Amino acid sequence: MTQPLVWPAAPRLVTCVVGAGPAGLMFCLLAGIHRQRMADPSGWPIVLVDKRQTYERSHRLRIDPQPYRITQQQIDDPRFDELISFLDDADFHPAANRLEEKLHELVSSLGIEKRRVTIGSGVAETDLAALRSLLIDEGVMSVRSPLTVVAADSVSSATRSLVQGNSVSVDRIHQTVARLRIEGEGLPNKLEPVRQLKLAKLLGSALDYRSNPNGYAEVDLFLSPEEHAAVVALGARPADPVALSPEILERLDARLFSSVVQHLESKLGAGPAKVFVQSTFRLEHRYQETVAFGFPDDQMHVFLVGDAAVSLPFFRGMACLAQCVDALAVVHSELTAGLPSAAALAEATGRYNDQVAAIRSAEVAIVEKRARAIRVARELVRVSSMAPFPMQTWLLSERRTDRTAGWFSARVGLTIALVTVAAIVAIASPAIGVLGLACLPLQALAGALYRSDLENQPNPWIALVCRLQVAALTVSGLVIAVVDPYDSGILIRLGAAVGWFVLGLVFVAGMYAAEARLSRGVAARSAKPGLEPLGGPNGGGD
């Protein structure tokens, strides 16, 4: 273990890092390595403070290796090599607590230890002026020493709130997510694509399953805003997850969410499993336009890093963090090459702002691209979970426990009439010519009727009728294509072979039209005083 340094009476620069999460620890590691290469390392005191002794952060991170390997080549130090070996062993998917433990171990070897100080403007909290006085009183710095504060204290940074003033914050919500924790025997390390698709269709949305090295599994469920709000009300957090008992599931009144939970409890592992809500969150990107602030009169400059500067979803946060931390450590090492002047500090804040802006622009572009892909995936799964097509329904779906048996009704009778006439017209279209196009509006009407109840899942009897129709169209189309009973050309025969798919798309278009019409009606009713939206607070097709 490196012995603690003895600070000179007037160090060149003092740096206080606020926040001992991955961003703060990563900066301490890189800055500490740069400091070791100085002729006099004691001329750059680095102090690490945090408001808590420990954190309960056991969720699994997904890290893009590229920025870390680039930094490894540039820094060329055995301590950073050790970090990369740790990440390699975890396949760059470490548990958050294990990554923080490793970083803290490496940072401690550089003579930097964490101490408890709560930065903020509240009662029993230390503002930045008081922090400077504290460091002077403890002999870390003199009254003339320049101080840089590295704010790495999360997306809700108290340090940032002390300095940001009118600085613009940009944010956008992409998805709302509930993270479940599953405990049980024989949980798979990962789910094969078909099984994950079946689970997603139970939810009517997308989901993401992964094992956690701490001995359990995690499932992220991409929920509708209504279902997400119901789960948020449970108040779950990583340090205090909420067990999902039958009573709680009933109270949630989130039927599709409950279907997935019941499936995870009974069918995921080798035996019964326990399912907990571990946390709820929004996948959003949020960043500050300005990430470096100069206060020359107080001989202090503040630099935001990590989530305090740029918070990104879709596994880009750690990639952005690595690049920003590396840039900030280099800025500091260059400042300590001589006696930092006011002009040098001002140039450093401007340069760091520009570097983060470039990094952020590239990373946000990746986030936007992935967000679009998730939206498309969610919509495809949602439509697939409702559309009554034989292969995807009979072979790629789990049995739902939330659907009632359904009864014969006028809607069922009308659907039978529509899909029967549409199928007859479609099959006869090679003989009747352009009149065969009448099957398209009939099929669209069937789709609209099928989705004419926005509050509930489609009626199972209607779904059965539509599945049988598509199956009949598929078989008939193949017979026409092979046997050629109409003595038609190759184009007609090819059309017959794929006609079921075209009519399926028309059916889905009818579903969308019905949803759009019903959604406008819900919005109009909600705008009138005293009226509840259709389906109440949790009424939605998702």
Coordinates of C-alpha atoms in Angstrom, one line a residue:
M1 CA 0.0 0.0 0.0
T2 CA 1.4 3.4 -0.9
Q3 CA 2.0 5.6 2.1
P4 CA -0.1 8.8 2.4
L5 CA 1.6 11.8 1.0
V6 CA 2.6 14.8 3.2
W7 CA 1.3 17.9 1.5
P8 CA 3.5 21.0 1.1
A9 CA 2.5 24.3 2.6
A10 CA 1.4 25.6 -0.8
P11 CA 0.6 22.8 -3.3
R12 CA 0.4 23.6 -7.0
L13 CA -3.2 22.4 -7.2
V14 CA -5.7 20.7 -4.9
T15 CA -8.5 18.5 -6.3
C16 CA -11.5 17.4 -4.2
V17 CA -13.6 14.6 -5.8
V18 CA -17.2 14.5 -4.7
G19 CA -18.8 11.1 -5.1
A20 CA -17.2 7.6 -4.7
G21 CA -19.2 5.9 -7.4
P22 CA -17.7 4.6 -10.7
A23 CA -17.1 8.1 -12.1
G24 CA -15.4 9.5 -9.0
L25 CA -13.3 6.4 -8.4
M26 CA -12.3 6.2 -12.1
F27 CA -11.1 9.8 -12.1
C28 CA -9.2 9.2 -8.9
L29 CA -7.5 6.2 -10.5
L30 CA -6.5 8.0 -13.7
A31 CA -5.5 11.3 -11.8
G32 CA -3.6 9.3 -9.3
I33 CA -1.6 7.5 -12.0
H34 CA -0.8 10.9 -13.6
R35 CA 0.2 12.2 -10.2
Q36 CA 2.6 9.3 -9.6
R37 CA 4.5 10.5 -12.7
M38 CA 5.1 14.0 -11.4
A39 CA 8.5 15.0 -10.1
D40 CA 6.9 15.9 -6.8
P41 CA 3.5 14.0 -6.4
S42 CA 2.9 15.8 -3.1
G43 CA 2.3 19.0 -5.0
W44 CA -1.1 17.7 -6.1
P45 CA -3.3 16.6 -3.2
I46 CA -6.4 14.6 -4.3
V47 CA -9.2 14.3 -1.7
L48 CA -12.1 11.9 -2.2
V49 CA -15.4 12.6 -0.3
D50 CA -18.8 10.9 -0.3
K51 CA -21.9 11.3 1.9
R52 CA -22.2 7.5 2.5
Q53 CA -19.9 4.8 3.7
T54 CA -21.3 2.2 1.4
Y55 CA -23.9 1.8 -1.3
E56 CA -26.2 -1.1 -2.2
R57 CA -25.7 -1.3 -5.9
S58 CA -25.6 -4.9 -7.0
H59 CA -27.2 -4.5 -10.5
R60 CA -25.2 -5.7 -13.4
L61 CA -23.5 -3.1 -15.7
R62 CA -23.0 -3.5 -19.4
I63 CA -19.9 -1.7 -20.5
D64 CA -18.6 -1.0 -24.0
P65 CA -14.9 -2.2 -23.9
Q66 CA -13.6 0.1 -26.6
P67 CA -13.2 3.4 -24.6
Y68 CA -11.5 1.5 -21.7
R69 CA -9.1 -0.3 -24.0
I70 CA -8.2 3.0 -25.7
T71 CA -7.5 4.5 -22.2
Q72 CA -5.5 1.4 -21.3
Q73 CA -3.2 2.0 -24.3
Q74 CA -2.8 5.7 -23.5
I75 CA -2.2 5.4 -19.8
D76 CA 0.1 2.3 -19.9
D77 CA 0.0 1.5 -16.2
P78 CA -0.2 -1.9 -14.4
R79 CA -3.0 -0.6 -12.2
F80 CA -5.3 0.2 -15.1
D81 CA -4.2 -3.1 -16.7
E82 CA -5.5 -4.8 -13.5
L83 CA -8.8 -3.0 -13.9
I84 CA -9.1 -4.2 -17.6
S85 CA -8.3 -7.8 -16.5
F86 CA -11.1 -7.5 -13.9
L87 CA -13.5 -6.3 -16.6
D88 CA -12.4 -9.0 -19.0
D89 CA -13.1 -11.7 -16.4
A90 CA -16.6 -10.3 -16.0
D91 CA -17.0 -10.1 -19.8
F92 CA -17.4 -6.3 -19.3
H93 CA -20.7 -7.0 -17.5
P94 CA -19.6 -6.6 -13.8
A95 CA -21.9 -6.1 -10.9
A96 CA -21.9 -2.4 -9.8
N97 CA -20.7 -3.2 -6.3
R98 CA -17.9 -5.4 -7.4
L99 CA -16.7 -2.8 -9.9
E100 CA -16.7 -0.2 -7.2
E101 CA -14.8 -2.5 -4.8
K102 CA -12.1 -3.1 -7.4
L103 CA -11.8 0.6 -8.2
H104 CA -11.6 1.5 -4.5
E105 CA -8.9 -1.1 -4.1
L106 CA -6.8 0.4 -6.9
V107 CA -7.4 4.0 -5.8
S108 CA -6.4 3.1 -2.2
S109 CA -3.1 1.8 -3.6
L110 CA -2.4 5.3 -4.9
G111 CA -2.8 6.8 -1.4
I112 CA -6.3 8.2 -2.0
E113 CA -8.9 7.2 0.7
K114 CA -12.5 8.0 0.9
R115 CA -13.9 10.2 3.7
R116 CA -17.4 11.1 4.6
V117 CA -18.5 14.6 3.9
T118 CA -22.0 15.6 2.7
I119 CA -21.8 18.3 0.1
G120 CA -24.9 20.6 -0.2
S121 CA -26.6 23.7 1.0
G122 CA -28.9 22.0 3.6
V123 CA -28.6 21.7 7.4
A124 CA -25.5 19.8 8.5
E125 CA -24.2 19.9 4.9
T126 CA -21.0 21.4 3.6
D127 CA -21.1 24.0 0.8
L128 CA -18.1 24.7 -1.4
A129 CA -16.9 27.7 0.6
A130 CA -17.0 25.5 3.7
L131 CA -15.3 22.7 1.9
R132 CA -12.4 25.0 1.0
S133 CA -12.2 26.2 4.6
L134 CA -12.2 22.6 5.8
L135 CA -9.3 21.7 3.5
I136 CA -7.3 24.8 4.6
D137 CA -8.0 24.0 8.3
E138 CA -6.7 20.4 7.8
G139 CA -3.5 21.6 6.2
V140 CA -4.3 20.1 2.8
M141 CA -4.0 23.5 1.1
S142 CA -3.2 27.2 1.8
V143 CA -5.5 30.2 1.4
R144 CA -3.7 30.9 -2.0
S145 CA -3.9 27.4 -3.4
P146 CA -6.2 26.9 -6.4
L147 CA -8.9 24.3 -5.9
T148 CA -10.7 22.1 -8.4
V149 CA -13.8 20.3 -7.4
V150 CA -14.8 17.2 -9.5
A151 CA -18.5 16.7 -9.1
A152 CA -19.2 13.0 -9.6
D153 CA -22.1 12.7 -7.3
S154 CA -24.8 11.2 -9.5
V155 CA -27.5 12.5 -11.8
S156 CA -29.0 14.3 -8.8
S157 CA -25.7 16.1 -8.0
A158 CA -25.8 18.3 -5.0
T159 CA -22.5 19.9 -6.1
R160 CA -24.0 20.8 -9.5
S161 CA -26.9 22.5 -7.8
L162 CA -24.5 24.8 -6.0
V163 CA -22.8 26.1 -9.2
Q164 CA -25.0 25.6 -12.2
G165 CA -27.0 28.8 -11.9
N166 CA -28.9 29.3 -15.2
S167 CA -27.0 26.5 -17.0
V168 CA -29.3 24.7 -19.4
S169 CA -30.3 21.1 -18.7
V170 CA -31.5 18.9 -21.6
D171 CA -33.5 15.7 -20.9
R172 CA -35.6 13.3 -22.8
I173 CA -37.5 10.2 -21.6
H174 CA -37.2 7.2 -23.9
Q175 CA -38.8 4.3 -21.9
T176 CA -40.2 3.5 -18.5
V177 CA -38.7 0.3 -16.9
A178 CA -39.2 -2.0 -13.9
R179 CA -36.3 -4.2 -12.9
L180 CA -37.3 -7.5 -11.3
R181 CA -35.1 -9.6 -9.2
I182 CA -35.6 -13.4 -9.4
E183 CA -34.3 -15.8 -6.7
G184 CA -34.5 -19.5 -7.2
E185 CA -32.7 -22.7 -8.1
G186 CA -31.5 -23.5 -11.7
L187 CA -32.1 -20.0 -13.2
P188 CA -30.6 -19.8 -16.7
N189 CA -27.6 -17.7 -17.5
K190 CA -29.5 -16.3 -20.4
L191 CA -32.7 -17.0 -22.3
E192 CA -32.8 -18.3 -25.8
P193 CA -34.4 -15.9 -28.3
V194 CA -37.7 -17.9 -28.7
R195 CA -38.2 -18.1 -25.0
Q196 CA -37.5 -14.4 -24.5
L197 CA -39.9 -13.6 -27.3
K198 CA -42.7 -15.7 -25.7
L199 CA -42.1 -13.8 -22.4
A200 CA -42.1 -10.5 -24.2
K201 CA -45.4 -11.3 -25.9
L202 CA -47.0 -12.1 -22.5
L203 CA -46.0 -8.6 -21.5
G204 CA -47.1 -7.1 -24.8
S205 CA -43.8 -5.2 -24.8
A206 CA -40.0 -5.9 -24.8
L207 CA -38.0 -7.3 -21.9
D208 CA -34.3 -8.0 -21.1
Y209 CA -33.1 -11.0 -19.0
R210 CA -29.7 -11.5 -17.6
S211 CA -28.0 -13.4 -14.7
N212 CA -26.3 -11.5 -11.9
P213 CA -23.0 -12.7 -10.5
N214 CA -24.4 -12.1 -7.0
G215 CA -26.5 -15.2 -7.4
Y216 CA -29.8 -14.1 -8.8
A217 CA -31.3 -13.0 -12.1
E218 CA -32.7 -9.7 -13.3
V219 CA -35.4 -8.9 -15.8
D220 CA -36.0 -5.4 -17.1
L221 CA -39.6 -4.9 -18.2
F222 CA -40.3 -2.1 -20.6
L223 CA -43.8 -1.0 -19.4
S224 CA -46.5 1.3 -20.6
P225 CA -46.6 4.6 -18.5
E226 CA -49.8 3.3 -16.8
E227 CA -48.3 0.0 -15.7
H228 CA -45.0 1.7 -14.8
A229 CA -46.8 4.2 -12.5
A230 CA -48.6 1.3 -10.7
V231 CA -45.2 -0.4 -10.0
V232 CA -43.5 2.8 -9.0
A233 CA -46.1 3.2 -6.3
L234 CA -44.6 0.1 -4.5
G235 CA -41.6 2.2 -3.6
A236 CA -39.0 -0.5 -4.4
R237 CA -35.3 0.3 -4.4
P238 CA -32.2 -1.9 -4.6
A239 CA -31.5 -1.8 -0.9
D240 CA -35.2 -2.7 -0.1
P241 CA -36.8 -4.7 -2.9
V242 CA -40.5 -5.5 -2.7
A243 CA -41.6 -9.2 -2.9
L244 CA -44.5 -9.6 -5.3
S245 CA -47.1 -11.6 -3.4
P246 CA -50.5 -12.5 -4.9
E247 CA -52.0 -9.7 -2.8
I248 CA -49.6 -7.1 -4.2
L249 CA -50.1 -8.3 -7.8
E250 CA -53.9 -8.0 -7.4
R251 CA -53.5 -4.5 -5.9
L252 CA -51.4 -3.4 -8.8
D253 CA -54.2 -4.1 -11.3
A254 CA -51.5 -4.5 -14.0
R255 CA -52.7 -7.7 -15.7
L256 CA -50.0 -8.2 -18.3
F257 CA -47.3 -7.4 -15.9
S258 CA -48.8 -9.9 -13.5
S259 CA -48.8 -12.6 -16.2
V260 CA -45.1 -12.2 -16.7
V261 CA -44.4 -12.3 -12.9
Q262 CA -46.5 -15.5 -12.5
H263 CA -44.6 -17.1 -15.4
L264 CA -41.2 -16.2 -13.9
E265 CA -42.3 -17.6 -10.5
S266 CA -43.3 -21.0 -11.9
K267 CA -41.5 -21.7 -15.2
L268 CA -38.1 -20.0 -15.3
G269 CA -35.9 -22.1 -13.0
A270 CA -35.7 -25.7 -11.8
G271 CA -38.4 -25.0 -9.1
P272 CA -40.5 -22.2 -7.7
A273 CA -38.8 -18.8 -7.7
K274 CA -39.4 -15.6 -5.7
V275 CA -39.9 -12.4 -7.7
F276 CA -39.1 -9.0 -6.3
V277 CA -39.4 -5.5 -7.7
Q278 CA -35.8 -4.2 -7.3
S279 CA -36.2 -0.8 -8.8
T280 CA -38.1 1.3 -11.2
F281 CA -36.6 3.9 -13.5
R282 CA -36.9 5.9 -16.7
L283 CA -34.5 5.4 -19.6
E284 CA -33.7 8.9 -20.4
H285 CA -30.8 11.0 -21.5
R286 CA -30.0 14.1 -19.4
Y287 CA -27.1 16.4 -19.7
Q288 CA -25.8 19.8 -18.8
E289 CA -24.9 22.2 -21.6
T290 CA -22.1 23.6 -19.4
V291 CA -20.0 21.1 -17.4
A292 CA -17.2 23.3 -16.1
F293 CA -17.5 26.4 -14.0
G294 CA -14.9 28.9 -13.0
F295 CA -15.0 31.0 -9.8
P296 CA -11.6 32.9 -10.0
D297 CA -12.4 35.2 -7.0
D298 CA -12.6 32.1 -4.8
Q299 CA -9.7 30.4 -6.6
M300 CA -12.0 27.5 -7.4
H301 CA -13.2 25.7 -10.5
V302 CA -15.9 23.0 -10.6
F303 CA -15.9 20.2 -13.2
L304 CA -18.9 17.9 -13.7
V305 CA -18.3 14.3 -14.7
G306 CA -20.3 11.0 -14.9
D307 CA -24.0 11.2 -14.5
A308 CA -23.7 14.7 -13.0
A309 CA -22.7 15.9 -16.4
V310 CA -24.2 13.4 -18.9
S311 CA -26.6 10.6 -18.0
L312 CA -27.3 8.2 -20.8
P313 CA -29.4 5.0 -21.2
F314 CA -28.9 1.9 -23.4
F315 CA -25.5 1.0 -21.9
R316 CA -23.8 4.2 -23.1
G317 CA -23.4 5.9 -19.7
M318 CA -20.3 4.0 -18.8
A319 CA -18.8 4.6 -22.2
C320 CA -19.4 8.3 -22.0
L321 CA -18.1 8.3 -18.4
A322 CA -14.8 6.7 -19.4
Q323 CA -14.1 9.2 -22.2
C324 CA -15.0 12.2 -20.0
V325 CA -13.0 11.0 -17.0
D326 CA -10.0 10.4 -19.2
A327 CA -10.3 13.9 -20.7
L328 CA -10.7 15.5 -17.3
A329 CA -7.7 13.6 -15.8
V330 CA -5.5 14.8 -18.7
V331 CA -6.7 18.4 -18.2
H332 CA -5.7 18.2 -14.6
S333 CA -2.3 16.6 -15.2
E334 CA -1.5 19.4 -17.7
L335 CA -2.5 22.0 -15.1
T336 CA -0.1 20.5 -12.6
A337 CA 2.8 20.5 -15.0
G338 CA 3.5 24.1 -13.7
L339 CA 1.9 26.6 -11.3
P340 CA -1.7 26.9 -12.6
S341 CA -2.4 30.5 -13.4
A342 CA -5.9 32.0 -13.7
A343 CA -5.6 32.0 -17.4
A344 CA -4.6 28.3 -17.5
L345 CA -7.5 27.4 -15.3
A346 CA -9.9 29.4 -17.5
E347 CA -8.5 27.7 -20.6
A348 CA -8.9 24.2 -18.9
T349 CA -12.6 24.8 -18.1
G350 CA -13.3 25.9 -21.7
R351 CA -11.3 22.9 -23.2
Y352 CA -13.1 20.4 -21.0
N353 CA -16.5 21.9 -21.9
D354 CA -15.6 21.5 -25.6
Q355 CA -14.3 18.0 -25.2
V356 CA -17.5 16.8 -23.3
A357 CA -19.7 18.5 -25.9
A358 CA -18.0 16.4 -28.6
I359 CA -18.2 13.2 -26.7
R360 CA -21.8 13.9 -25.7
S361 CA -22.9 14.6 -29.2
A362 CA -21.6 11.3 -30.5
E363 CA -23.0 9.3 -27.6
V364 CA -26.5 10.9 -27.7
A365 CA -26.6 10.0 -31.4
I366 CA -26.1 6.3 -30.5
V367 CA -28.7 6.6 -27.8
E368 CA -31.3 8.0 -30.2
K369 CA -30.6 5.2 -32.6
R370 CA -31.0 2.6 -30.0
A371 CA -34.1 4.2 -28.6
R372 CA -35.7 4.0 -32.1
A373 CA -34.8 0.4 -32.3
I374 CA -36.4 -0.3 -28.9
R375 CA -39.6 1.5 -29.9
V376 CA -39.8 -0.5 -33.0
A377 CA -39.2 -3.8 -31.1
R378 CA -41.8 -2.9 -28.5
E379 CA -44.4 -2.1 -31.1
L380 CA -43.6 -5.3 -33.1
V381 CA -44.0 -7.4 -29.9
R382 CA -47.2 -5.6 -28.9
V383 CA -48.8 -6.2 -32.3
S384 CA -47.5 -9.8 -32.4
S385 CA -49.0 -10.4 -28.9
M386 CA -52.5 -9.4 -30.2
A387 CA -52.5 -10.3 -33.9
P388 CA -54.2 -13.6 -34.5
F389 CA -51.8 -15.2 -36.9
P390 CA -51.5 -19.0 -36.6
M391 CA -47.7 -19.6 -36.5
Q392 CA -46.8 -16.8 -34.1
T393 CA -49.8 -17.6 -31.9
W394 CA -49.7 -21.3 -31.7
L395 CA -45.9 -21.8 -31.8
L396 CA -44.4 -18.6 -30.4
S397 CA -46.8 -17.7 -27.6
E398 CA -47.2 -18.7 -24.0
R399 CA -50.7 -19.4 -22.7
R400 CA -52.2 -16.3 -21.1
T401 CA -53.7 -16.6 -17.6
D402 CA -55.4 -13.2 -17.7
R403 CA -57.8 -13.8 -20.6
T404 CA -61.4 -14.8 -19.9
A405 CA -63.0 -17.6 -21.9
G406 CA -65.2 -15.2 -23.9
W407 CA -68.7 -15.9 -25.3
F408 CA -70.4 -15.9 -28.6
S409 CA -71.7 -12.5 -29.3
A410 CA -72.8 -10.2 -32.1
R411 CA -69.2 -9.1 -32.5
V412 CA -68.1 -12.7 -32.9
G413 CA -70.9 -13.4 -35.5
L414 CA -70.0 -10.2 -37.5
T415 CA -66.3 -11.2 -37.4
I416 CA -67.1 -14.7 -38.7
A417 CA -69.1 -13.1 -41.6
L418 CA -66.4 -10.6 -42.5
V419 CA -63.4 -12.9 -42.4
T420 CA -65.3 -15.6 -44.3
V421 CA -66.4 -13.3 -47.1
A422 CA -62.9 -11.8 -47.2
A423 CA -61.3 -15.2 -47.5
I424 CA -63.8 -16.3 -50.2
V425 CA -63.2 -13.2 -52.3
A426 CA -59.4 -13.4 -51.9
I427 CA -59.4 -17.1 -53.0
A428 CA -61.6 -16.3 -55.9
S429 CA -59.7 -13.2 -57.0
P430 CA -57.8 -14.9 -59.9
A431 CA -61.2 -15.6 -61.4
I432 CA -63.1 -12.4 -60.6
G433 CA -60.3 -10.0 -61.3
V434 CA -60.3 -6.5 -59.9
L435 CA -63.4 -7.4 -57.8
G436 CA -61.1 -9.5 -55.7
L437 CA -59.7 -6.3 -54.2
A438 CA -62.9 -6.1 -52.1
C439 CA -61.2 -8.5 -49.7
L440 CA -58.9 -5.8 -48.5
P441 CA -61.5 -3.4 -46.9
L442 CA -63.4 -6.4 -45.5
Q443 CA -60.2 -7.7 -43.9
A444 CA -59.4 -4.2 -42.5
L445 CA -62.9 -4.0 -41.0
A446 CA -62.3 -7.4 -39.4
G447 CA -59.1 -6.0 -37.9
A448 CA -60.9 -2.9 -36.6
L449 CA -63.6 -5.1 -35.0
Y450 CA -61.0 -7.3 -33.4
R451 CA -59.4 -4.3 -31.7
S452 CA -62.6 -2.4 -31.0
D453 CA -62.1 -2.7 -27.2
L454 CA -59.1 -0.7 -26.2
E455 CA -59.5 -1.5 -22.5
N456 CA -59.1 -5.3 -22.8
Q457 CA -57.1 -7.8 -24.7
P458 CA -58.9 -8.9 -27.9
N459 CA -61.8 -11.4 -27.4
P460 CA -60.3 -15.0 -27.6
W461 CA -63.2 -16.3 -29.7
I462 CA -62.7 -13.6 -32.3
A463 CA -58.9 -14.3 -32.2
L464 CA -59.7 -18.0 -32.9
V465 CA -61.9 -17.2 -35.9
C466 CA -59.2 -14.9 -37.3
R467 CA -56.5 -17.5 -36.8
L468 CA -58.5 -20.1 -38.6
Q469 CA -59.1 -17.7 -41.5
V470 CA -55.4 -16.9 -41.9
A471 CA -54.6 -20.6 -41.7
A472 CA -57.2 -21.3 -44.4
L473 CA -55.8 -18.5 -46.6
T474 CA -52.3 -19.9 -46.2
V475 CA -53.2 -23.4 -47.2
S476 CA -55.5 -22.3 -50.1
G477 CA -52.9 -19.9 -51.4
L478 CA -50.3 -22.6 -51.5
V479 CA -52.7 -25.0 -53.3
I480 CA -53.5 -22.3 -55.9
A481 CA -49.8 -21.6 -56.4
V482 CA -48.9 -25.3 -56.9
V483 CA -52.0 -26.8 -58.6
D484 CA -52.9 -23.7 -60.5
P485 CA -56.7 -24.5 -60.8
Y486 CA -57.3 -21.1 -62.5
D487 CA -54.7 -21.8 -65.2
S488 CA -53.2 -18.4 -64.4
G489 CA -49.8 -16.8 -64.9
I490 CA -46.8 -17.0 -62.6
L491 CA -47.5 -13.6 -61.0
I492 CA -51.1 -14.6 -60.0
R493 CA -49.7 -17.8 -58.5
L494 CA -47.0 -16.0 -56.6
G495 CA -49.7 -13.6 -55.4
A496 CA -51.8 -16.4 -54.1
A497 CA -48.8 -17.8 -52.2
V498 CA -48.2 -14.6 -50.3
G499 CA -51.8 -13.3 -50.2
W500 CA -52.3 -14.5 -46.6
F501 CA -49.4 -12.2 -45.6
V502 CA -50.8 -9.2 -47.5
L503 CA -54.2 -9.7 -45.9
G504 CA -52.5 -10.1 -42.5
L505 CA -50.9 -6.7 -43.0
V506 CA -54.3 -5.2 -43.9
F507 CA -55.8 -6.8 -40.8
V508 CA -53.1 -5.1 -38.6
A509 CA -53.8 -1.8 -40.4
G510 CA -57.4 -2.2 -39.3
M511 CA -56.3 -2.8 -35.8
Y512 CA -54.2 0.4 -35.8
A513 CA -57.1 2.4 -37.3
A514 CA -59.4 1.2 -34.4
E515 CA -56.8 2.0 -31.8
A516 CA -56.3 5.5 -33.2
R517 CA -60.1 6.2 -33.3
L518 CA -60.6 4.8 -29.7
S519 CA -57.5 6.8 -28.4
R520 CA -59.0 10.0 -29.8
G521 CA -62.2 9.2 -28.0
V522 CA -60.4 8.6 -24.8
A523 CA -58.6 11.9 -25.1
A524 CA -61.8 13.7 -25.8
R525 CA -63.6 12.1 -22.8
S526 CA -60.6 12.8 -20.5
A527 CA -60.7 16.5 -21.4
K528 CA -64.3 16.8 -20.0
P529 CA -64.6 17.4 -16.3
G530 CA -65.8 14.5 -14.2
L531 CA -65.1 11.8 -16.8
E532 CA -62.6 9.0 -16.3
P533 CA -60.5 7.7 -19.2
L534 CA -61.6 4.5 -20.7
G535 CA -60.4 1.6 -18.6
G536 CA -59.6 3.8 -15.6
P537 CA -56.1 4.7 -14.5
N538 CA -54.6 1.5 -15.8
G539 CA -56.7 1.0 -19.0
G540 CA -54.5 0.5 -22.0
G541 CA -53.9 -2.0 -24.7
D542 CA -50.2 -2.5 -23.8

